[in-house]
Short mmCIF file of C-alpha atoms and ligand atoms in Angstrom, two decimals:
data_model
loop_
_atom_site.label_atom_id
_atom_site.label_comp_id
_atom_site.label_asym_id
_atom_site.label_seq_id
_atom_site.Cartn_x
_atom_site.Cartn_y
_atom_site.Cartn_z
CA UNK A 1 80.77 77.69 55.87
CA UNK A 2 81.30 75.58 59.06
CA UNK A 3 78.13 74.77 60.84
CA UNK A 4 77.40 72.54 63.82
CA UNK A 5 75.51 70.15 61.55
CA UNK A 6 78.83 69.72 59.52
CA UNK A 7 80.79 69.12 62.84
CA UNK A 8 78.25 66.28 63.84
CA UNK A 9 78.42 64.78 60.67
CA UNK A 10 82.29 64.52 60.89
CA UNK A 11 82.09 63.28 64.10
CA UNK A 12 79.51 60.35 63.12
CA UNK A 13 82.01 59.52 60.21
CA UNK A 14 85.08 59.66 62.33
CA UNK A 15 86.87 56.23 62.53
CA UNK A 16 88.66 57.35 65.65
CA UNK A 17 85.45 58.39 67.51
CA UNK A 18 85.38 55.41 69.65
CA UNK A 19 88.63 56.27 71.22
CA UNK A 20 87.23 59.44 73.09
CA UNK A 21 85.44 56.96 75.31
CA UNK A 22 88.78 55.62 76.44
CA UNK A 23 89.80 58.79 78.29
CA UNK A 24 88.50 60.45 81.24
CA UNK A 25 87.37 63.63 79.86
CA UNK A 26 84.94 65.74 82.04
CA UNK A 27 81.43 66.07 80.69
CA UNK A 28 80.75 69.37 78.99
CA UNK A 29 84.58 70.51 78.89
CA UNK A 30 86.17 71.20 75.76
CA UNK A 31 89.81 70.37 76.19
CA UNK A 32 92.03 71.82 73.44
CA UNK A 33 95.19 71.63 75.73
CA UNK A 34 96.51 68.02 75.10
CA UNK A 35 99.39 69.49 73.52
CA UNK A 36 100.38 70.81 76.98
CA UNK A 37 98.92 67.75 79.34
CA UNK A 38 97.32 65.23 77.37
CA UNK A 39 93.93 63.80 78.80
CA UNK A 40 93.92 60.92 81.15
CA UNK A 41 93.56 57.54 79.57
CA UNK A 42 90.96 55.38 81.46
CA UNK A 43 93.25 52.47 81.50
CA UNK A 44 96.03 54.40 83.46
CA UNK A 45 94.23 54.54 86.90
CA UNK A 46 93.82 50.74 86.72
CA UNK A 47 97.13 50.01 85.63
CA UNK A 48 98.78 52.26 88.25
CA UNK A 49 96.73 50.59 90.85
CA UNK A 50 97.97 47.06 89.84
CA UNK A 51 101.60 48.39 89.82
CA UNK A 52 101.46 49.65 93.20
CA UNK A 53 99.27 47.09 94.93
CA UNK A 54 100.57 44.17 93.12
CA UNK A 55 103.98 44.70 91.57
CA UNK A 56 105.10 46.86 94.21
CA UNK A 57 103.09 45.98 97.21
CA UNK A 58 103.47 42.19 96.92
CA UNK A 59 106.39 41.72 94.54
CA UNK A 60 108.49 44.16 96.15
CA UNK A 61 112.07 44.08 94.89
CA UNK A 62 111.56 40.83 92.81
CA UNK A 63 109.37 42.96 90.56
CA UNK A 64 112.36 44.40 88.84
CA UNK A 65 112.67 40.95 87.19
CA UNK A 66 109.25 39.16 87.62
CA UNK A 67 107.29 42.40 86.35
CA UNK A 68 110.03 43.10 83.95
CA UNK A 69 110.48 46.77 85.45
CA UNK A 70 113.86 46.96 84.56
CA UNK A 71 113.09 46.55 80.59
CA UNK A 72 110.65 49.36 80.92
CA UNK A 73 112.65 52.17 79.49
CA UNK A 74 113.47 50.08 76.27
CA UNK A 75 110.21 48.44 76.10
CA UNK A 76 108.37 51.80 76.05
CA UNK A 77 110.80 53.22 73.72
CA UNK A 78 110.01 50.45 71.18
CA UNK A 79 106.61 51.46 71.26
CA UNK A 80 107.30 54.96 70.40
CA UNK A 81 109.65 54.16 67.62
CA UNK A 82 107.09 53.60 64.84
CA UNK A 83 105.40 56.82 65.63
CA UNK A 84 108.70 58.74 64.82
CA UNK A 85 110.09 56.52 62.01
CA UNK A 86 112.61 54.71 64.29
CA UNK A 87 113.73 51.10 64.96
CA UNK A 88 112.73 49.84 68.21
CA UNK A 89 116.26 49.68 69.66
CA UNK A 90 116.96 53.40 68.68
CA UNK A 91 114.55 54.87 71.25
CA UNK A 92 114.54 54.95 75.05
CA UNK A 93 112.35 56.23 77.75
CA UNK A 94 113.69 58.24 80.52
CA UNK A 95 114.40 61.42 82.50
CA UNK A 96 112.77 64.84 81.20
CA UNK A 97 113.07 66.24 77.95
CA UNK A 98 115.28 69.07 79.29
CA UNK A 99 117.81 66.35 80.82
CA UNK A 100 118.01 64.35 77.54
CA UNK A 101 118.58 67.69 75.81
CA UNK A 102 121.59 68.14 77.97
CA UNK A 103 122.68 64.47 77.53
CA UNK A 104 122.57 64.73 73.73
CA UNK A 105 123.82 68.07 73.24
CA UNK A 106 127.09 67.04 75.31
CA UNK A 107 127.24 63.76 73.43
CA UNK A 108 127.09 65.74 69.95
CA UNK A 109 129.77 68.14 71.10
CA UNK A 110 132.01 65.13 71.94
CA UNK A 111 131.44 63.46 68.61
CA UNK A 112 132.44 66.74 66.70
CA UNK A 113 135.40 67.48 68.65
CA UNK A 114 137.18 70.79 67.38
CA UNK A 115 133.61 72.21 66.83
CA UNK A 116 131.70 74.17 69.64
CA UNK A 117 128.66 75.92 68.01
CA UNK A 118 125.39 74.62 68.65
CA UNK A 119 123.21 76.32 66.15
CA UNK A 120 119.30 76.91 66.92
CA UNK A 121 116.64 79.52 66.10
CA UNK A 122 115.64 82.54 68.42
CA UNK A 123 112.34 81.81 69.86
CA UNK A 124 112.78 78.21 70.31
CA UNK A 125 111.50 76.62 73.16
CA UNK A 126 113.12 78.18 76.29
CA UNK A 127 114.44 74.91 77.73
CA UNK A 128 116.06 74.04 74.61
CA UNK A 129 118.11 77.40 74.39
CA UNK A 130 118.85 77.13 78.25
CA UNK A 131 120.41 73.92 78.03
CA UNK A 132 122.69 75.15 75.32
CA UNK A 133 123.46 78.20 77.58
CA UNK A 134 124.14 76.02 80.47
CA UNK A 135 126.88 74.09 78.45
CA UNK A 136 128.17 77.46 77.12
CA UNK A 137 128.78 78.63 80.82
CA UNK A 138 130.67 75.51 81.32
CA UNK A 139 132.97 76.44 78.40
CA UNK A 140 131.90 73.39 76.39
CA UNK A 141 129.44 74.98 73.73
CA UNK A 142 129.01 78.06 71.85
CA UNK A 143 125.38 79.19 71.15
CA UNK A 144 124.40 80.49 67.74
CA UNK A 145 121.08 81.58 66.76
CA UNK A 146 119.73 82.05 63.21
CA UNK A 147 116.13 82.86 62.00
CA UNK A 148 114.33 80.18 59.90
CA UNK A 149 115.59 80.74 56.45
CA UNK A 150 118.69 81.73 57.44
CA UNK A 151 119.64 78.38 59.23
CA UNK A 152 121.36 76.78 56.21
CA UNK A 153 123.67 79.92 55.78
CA UNK A 154 124.71 79.68 59.50
CA UNK A 155 125.92 76.08 59.11
CA UNK A 156 129.76 76.47 58.64
CA UNK A 157 132.60 74.51 59.52
CA UNK A 158 132.25 75.46 63.42
CA UNK A 159 128.82 74.12 63.92
CA UNK A 160 128.90 70.79 65.84
CA UNK A 161 125.08 70.35 66.15
CA UNK A 162 121.76 71.83 64.78
CA UNK A 163 119.18 71.77 67.62
CA UNK A 164 115.49 72.63 66.34
CA UNK A 165 112.06 72.02 67.66
CA UNK A 166 110.39 70.34 64.78
CA UNK A 167 106.91 71.92 65.37
CA UNK A 168 107.00 75.35 66.89
CA UNK A 169 105.32 75.24 70.28
CA UNK A 170 103.59 78.80 69.71
CA UNK A 171 102.88 79.11 66.04
CA UNK A 172 102.76 75.44 65.01
CA UNK A 173 105.02 75.85 62.43
CA UNK A 174 106.88 72.75 61.19
CA UNK A 175 110.45 72.52 59.93
CA UNK A 176 111.33 70.64 56.94
CA UNK A 177 113.33 67.83 58.67
CA UNK A 178 114.70 66.08 55.56
CA UNK A 179 116.09 69.29 54.16
CA UNK A 180 117.59 70.69 57.17
CA UNK A 181 119.14 67.31 58.31
CA UNK A 182 120.81 67.03 54.87
CA UNK A 183 122.07 70.62 55.32
CA UNK A 184 123.50 70.05 58.69
CA UNK A 185 125.10 66.87 57.45
CA UNK A 186 126.65 68.45 54.36
CA UNK A 187 128.08 71.19 56.77
CA UNK A 188 129.70 68.28 58.73
CA UNK A 189 127.40 68.86 61.95
CA UNK A 190 125.01 66.58 63.61
CA UNK A 191 121.29 67.26 64.15
CA UNK A 192 119.04 66.96 67.19
CA UNK A 193 115.43 67.33 66.69
CA UNK A 194 112.87 67.86 69.46
CA UNK A 195 109.80 66.22 68.92
CA UNK A 196 107.72 67.38 71.97
CA UNK A 197 104.89 68.67 69.66
CA UNK A 198 105.36 66.08 66.91
CA UNK A 199 105.32 62.67 68.52
CA UNK A 200 101.85 61.11 68.09
CA UNK A 201 100.64 64.09 66.14
CA UNK A 202 102.46 64.74 62.89
CA UNK A 203 104.10 62.39 60.49
CA UNK A 204 107.85 62.04 61.51
CA UNK A 205 110.37 59.99 59.77
CA UNK A 206 113.79 60.14 61.45
CA UNK A 207 115.24 57.24 59.91
CA UNK A 208 113.99 58.48 56.39
CA UNK A 209 115.70 61.80 57.05
CA UNK A 210 118.83 60.07 58.51
CA UNK A 211 118.55 62.28 61.73
CA UNK A 212 121.12 61.66 64.25
CA UNK A 213 119.52 62.47 67.58
CA UNK A 214 115.95 63.37 68.84
CA UNK A 215 114.26 63.94 72.19
CA UNK A 216 110.58 64.44 73.25
CA UNK A 217 107.79 64.65 75.78
CA UNK A 218 105.78 61.81 77.21
CA UNK A 219 103.10 64.09 78.55
CA UNK A 220 101.60 65.87 75.59
CA UNK A 221 100.27 63.89 72.79
CA UNK A 222 101.55 60.84 74.06
CA UNK A 223 99.38 61.13 77.44
CA UNK A 224 101.78 59.80 79.67
CA UNK A 225 100.54 62.20 82.50
CA UNK A 226 101.99 65.32 84.32
CA UNK A 227 105.87 65.30 84.44
CA UNK A 228 106.09 61.82 82.58
CA UNK A 229 109.31 60.48 81.59
CA UNK A 230 110.54 61.82 78.15
CA UNK A 231 112.09 59.91 75.34
CA UNK A 232 115.43 59.85 73.60
CA UNK A 233 116.49 58.70 70.05
CA UNK A 234 120.00 57.77 68.90
CA UNK A 235 120.33 56.63 65.15
CA UNK A 236 121.61 53.00 65.36
CA UNK A 237 124.74 54.26 63.47
CA UNK A 238 125.93 56.32 66.29
CA UNK A 239 125.43 53.70 69.11
CA UNK A 240 129.02 52.58 69.34
CA UNK A 241 130.60 56.12 69.24
CA UNK A 242 128.03 58.00 71.39
CA UNK A 243 129.11 58.91 75.00
CA UNK A 244 126.72 61.10 77.13
CA UNK A 245 127.94 62.96 80.26
CA UNK A 246 125.56 61.55 82.86
CA UNK A 247 127.41 58.18 83.23
CA UNK A 248 125.09 56.63 85.90
CA UNK A 249 125.14 52.87 86.51
CA UNK A 250 121.80 52.37 84.71
CA UNK A 251 123.80 53.07 81.34
CA UNK A 252 126.49 50.71 82.39
CA UNK A 253 127.14 47.61 80.15
CA UNK A 254 126.72 45.41 83.38
CA UNK A 255 124.99 47.50 86.05
CA UNK A 256 124.96 44.71 88.64
CA UNK A 257 128.69 43.59 88.38
CA UNK A 258 129.15 46.72 90.50
CA UNK A 259 132.87 47.55 89.18
CA UNK A 260 134.36 50.59 90.04
CA UNK A 261 134.99 51.67 86.24
CA UNK A 262 132.18 52.99 83.72
CA UNK A 263 131.74 51.11 80.60
CA UNK A 264 128.81 52.23 78.53
CA UNK A 265 126.06 49.85 77.65
CA UNK A 266 126.35 48.57 74.03
CA UNK A 267 123.06 49.75 72.75
CA UNK A 268 120.55 52.55 73.53
CA UNK A 269 120.43 51.75 77.39
CA UNK A 270 123.97 53.83 77.44
CA UNK A 271 121.56 56.89 77.49
CA UNK A 272 120.19 55.95 80.71
CA UNK A 273 121.49 57.40 83.90
CA UNK A 274 119.55 56.30 87.28
CA UNK A 275 117.02 53.88 88.31
CA UNK A 276 113.88 53.93 86.16
CA UNK A 277 110.81 55.83 87.69
CA UNK A 278 108.43 52.81 87.57
CA UNK A 279 105.20 54.61 88.30
CA UNK A 280 105.72 57.06 85.98
CA UNK A 281 106.66 54.88 83.24
CA UNK A 282 103.73 52.63 83.96
CA UNK A 283 101.42 55.67 83.20
CA UNK A 284 103.36 56.53 80.07
CA UNK A 285 103.27 53.04 78.81
CA UNK A 286 99.42 52.83 78.89
CA UNK A 287 99.41 56.33 76.95
CA UNK A 288 102.02 55.40 74.27
CA UNK A 289 100.33 51.89 73.59
CA UNK A 290 96.90 53.53 73.10
CA UNK A 291 98.35 56.18 70.63
CA UNK A 292 100.48 53.44 68.85
CA UNK A 293 97.45 51.14 68.51
CA UNK A 294 95.46 53.91 66.63
CA UNK A 295 98.68 54.44 64.58
CA UNK A 296 100.09 57.53 63.37
CA UNK A 297 98.35 57.69 59.78
CA UNK A 298 95.09 57.69 61.34
CA UNK A 299 96.12 60.33 64.03
CA UNK A 300 97.70 62.56 61.22
CA UNK A 301 94.59 62.10 58.96
CA UNK A 302 92.12 63.14 61.82
CA UNK A 303 94.53 66.08 63.02
CA UNK A 304 94.49 67.76 59.68
CA UNK A 305 90.77 67.49 59.38
CA UNK A 306 90.35 68.80 62.87
CA UNK A 307 92.59 71.63 61.87
CA UNK A 308 90.68 72.66 58.60
CA UNK A 309 87.47 72.61 60.48
CA UNK A 310 88.67 74.72 63.32
CA UNK A 311 90.08 77.28 60.86
CA UNK A 312 86.56 77.41 59.05
CA UNK A 313 84.72 77.62 62.31
CA UNK A 314 87.15 80.51 63.59
CA UNK A 315 86.56 82.28 60.21
CA UNK A 316 83.15 82.17 60.92
CA UNK A 317 83.17 83.39 64.65
CA UNK A 318 86.27 85.40 64.80
CA UNK A 319 87.13 86.47 61.35
CA UNK A 320 89.34 89.38 62.67
CA UNK A 321 91.65 87.42 64.72
CA UNK A 322 94.96 86.80 63.04
CA UNK A 323 95.91 83.07 62.66
CA UNK A 324 99.77 82.61 63.23
CA UNK A 325 99.89 79.15 62.13
CA UNK A 326 100.66 77.89 58.71
CA UNK A 327 97.57 77.51 56.26
CA UNK A 328 99.00 74.31 54.66
CA UNK A 329 98.38 71.45 57.04
CA UNK A 330 101.31 69.84 55.74
CA UNK A 331 103.30 72.63 57.38
CA UNK A 332 102.15 72.82 60.62
CA UNK A 333 101.65 70.73 63.92
CA UNK A 334 98.32 69.40 65.42
CA UNK A 335 97.13 72.90 66.62
CA UNK A 336 96.10 76.32 65.45
CA UNK A 337 97.44 79.57 67.10
CA UNK A 338 95.99 83.14 66.99
CA UNK A 339 97.48 86.50 68.11
CA UNK A 340 95.82 88.98 70.21
CA UNK A 341 97.13 91.55 72.48
CA UNK A 342 94.87 90.27 75.37
CA UNK A 343 95.50 86.74 74.66
CA UNK A 344 95.81 85.92 78.27
CA UNK A 345 92.43 87.50 79.30
CA UNK A 346 90.77 85.79 76.30
CA UNK A 347 92.08 82.49 77.29
CA UNK A 348 91.00 82.94 80.91
CA UNK A 349 87.58 84.04 79.65
CA UNK A 350 87.24 80.86 77.76
CA UNK A 351 88.30 78.65 80.51
CA UNK A 352 85.44 80.18 82.46
CA UNK A 353 83.16 79.01 79.49
CA UNK A 354 84.51 75.33 79.83
CA UNK A 355 87.09 75.85 76.83
CA UNK A 356 90.51 75.08 77.82
CA UNK A 357 93.12 76.37 75.48
CA UNK A 358 96.46 77.53 76.01
CA UNK A 359 97.97 81.22 76.29
CA UNK A 360 101.73 81.54 75.36
CA UNK A 361 103.41 84.80 76.36
CA UNK A 362 103.00 87.54 75.14
CA UNK A 363 100.12 87.55 72.85
CA UNK A 364 99.33 83.84 71.48
CA UNK A 365 96.31 81.88 72.09
CA UNK A 366 96.75 78.27 71.15
CA UNK A 367 94.49 75.55 70.54
CA UNK A 368 95.97 71.93 70.68
CA UNK A 369 94.05 69.36 68.63
CA UNK A 370 94.87 65.87 70.20
CA UNK A 371 93.36 63.57 67.51
CA UNK A 372 92.93 60.56 69.82
CA UNK A 373 89.83 62.31 71.60
CA UNK A 374 89.09 65.88 70.20
CA UNK A 375 85.60 66.13 68.31
CA UNK A 376 84.78 68.34 65.56
CA UNK A 377 82.12 69.39 67.78
CA UNK A 378 84.78 70.54 70.19
CA UNK A 379 86.32 72.79 67.58
CA UNK A 380 82.88 74.28 66.76
CA UNK A 381 82.17 75.35 70.66
CA UNK A 382 85.34 76.49 70.92
CA UNK A 383 85.25 79.12 68.05
CA UNK A 384 81.66 80.03 69.12
CA UNK A 385 82.70 80.77 72.63
CA UNK A 386 85.54 82.69 71.34
CA UNK A 387 83.34 84.73 69.23
CA UNK A 388 81.14 85.19 72.06
CA UNK A 389 84.00 86.31 74.32
CA UNK A 390 85.15 88.80 71.83
CA UNK A 391 81.77 90.16 71.01
CA UNK A 392 80.58 90.71 74.59
CA UNK A 393 84.00 92.06 75.66
CA UNK A 394 83.58 89.82 78.78
CA UNK A 395 87.38 89.09 78.82
CA UNK A 396 87.97 92.59 80.16
CA UNK A 397 86.84 91.50 83.55
CA UNK A 398 89.46 92.11 86.19
CA UNK A 399 89.46 88.51 87.29
CA UNK A 400 90.52 87.54 83.79
CA UNK A 401 93.63 89.46 83.94
CA UNK A 402 95.06 87.86 87.26
CA UNK A 403 97.97 85.86 86.13
CA UNK A 404 98.47 82.39 88.04
CA UNK A 405 101.98 81.00 88.50
CA UNK A 406 101.65 78.35 85.63
CA UNK A 407 100.20 80.18 82.65
C1 PLP B 1 106.95 70.77 76.47
C2 PLP B 1 108.56 70.95 75.81
C3 PLP B 1 109.45 70.65 76.74
C4 PLP B 1 109.36 70.18 77.85
O1 PLP B 1 110.64 69.98 78.57
P1 PLP B 1 110.63 69.29 80.05
O2 PLP B 1 111.95 69.01 80.36
O3 PLP B 1 109.36 68.06 80.18
O4 PLP B 1 109.98 70.43 80.77
C5 PLP B 1 111.02 70.75 75.93
N1 PLP B 1 110.91 71.03 74.68
C6 PLP B 1 109.72 71.53 73.87
C7 PLP B 1 109.82 71.95 72.52
C8 PLP B 1 108.51 71.65 74.58
O5 PLP B 1 107.46 71.85 73.86
#
């Protein structure tokens, strides 16, 4: 049975333990929400200060060349690439995940003209479904949803694109990327993976699975900061054919030739649209460089160990709470989720005790395990606090039922 002594022993033996000191985590806080907003790397504030004062303040417009601002989207994409099984020139940092979804869904529909169906699953992350709906409203797409297990059967000759989130944001259940990508290809469809809850936390092999397209967030496990730019992946073999609809000048083959006619850049840069947000990219670069330095294998090993320990601690302190995440560590993301009809009030009562997890409507309590900075002891304290909150009934207090704008 899990114990505090065991947690401390695991922390002492943790090869990543030193990385925690590289983050600004408030003392006494148990932060299990790095899959919603990653913690602040200590290097970020210093780097932003330098970019603001030196590169912007002194270098001014010269910094586009001298400080290599113009290369930031590709440079950061290259750092992300090994985390997701891609080649450096296949990934670029730009825009939000939502905007990148729009660009890639549209591009996939163009590459499979004659087909209109975008297949996804009910309960996928809302923005993924809403982006399909937006293209449907324009008459460009037709949305089809099929439950897990029924996806292969729903792949027919009308499907242009299979769009799935690799790790489910609520339950943490992970799709079999290799099998579903192959099934989509066998049906003549392309596949687009949303890696928002995967990048930097679970093994991803886009090249090995022959995945076509992918997107993902910069502000979750990659620690890029609130609203950080996202990333886009396009397999090398599609670089000549892919055309995205937001044909801004930064995706042009020669942006500074200022010609009247659009010609897409030859490589991954054709996925760009407008001027890169340098401050946001500078923060993202610090986050991804640190995660890449730790390396995905070590992150995955720690994530699985944390998951196993949190499960054991929860079994001790809250044995009746239903865990909705898969038991097999290889089949889930870096999180554990639990179901309770009063999950919102529970999450608020936990926050009052200094344990930040997440509530996901209507009844999910989610604990994200960011392996770069979470300790086994954090998992212990979270489970103990939850046990106390349940036993005391303190979650029933009125103040814990008031919903804020962001939940
Ligand atoms: C967090 C998340 C997003 C967020 O998209 P934004 O455009 O950054 O708001 C998209 N998809 C999934 C699966 C997510 O978990």
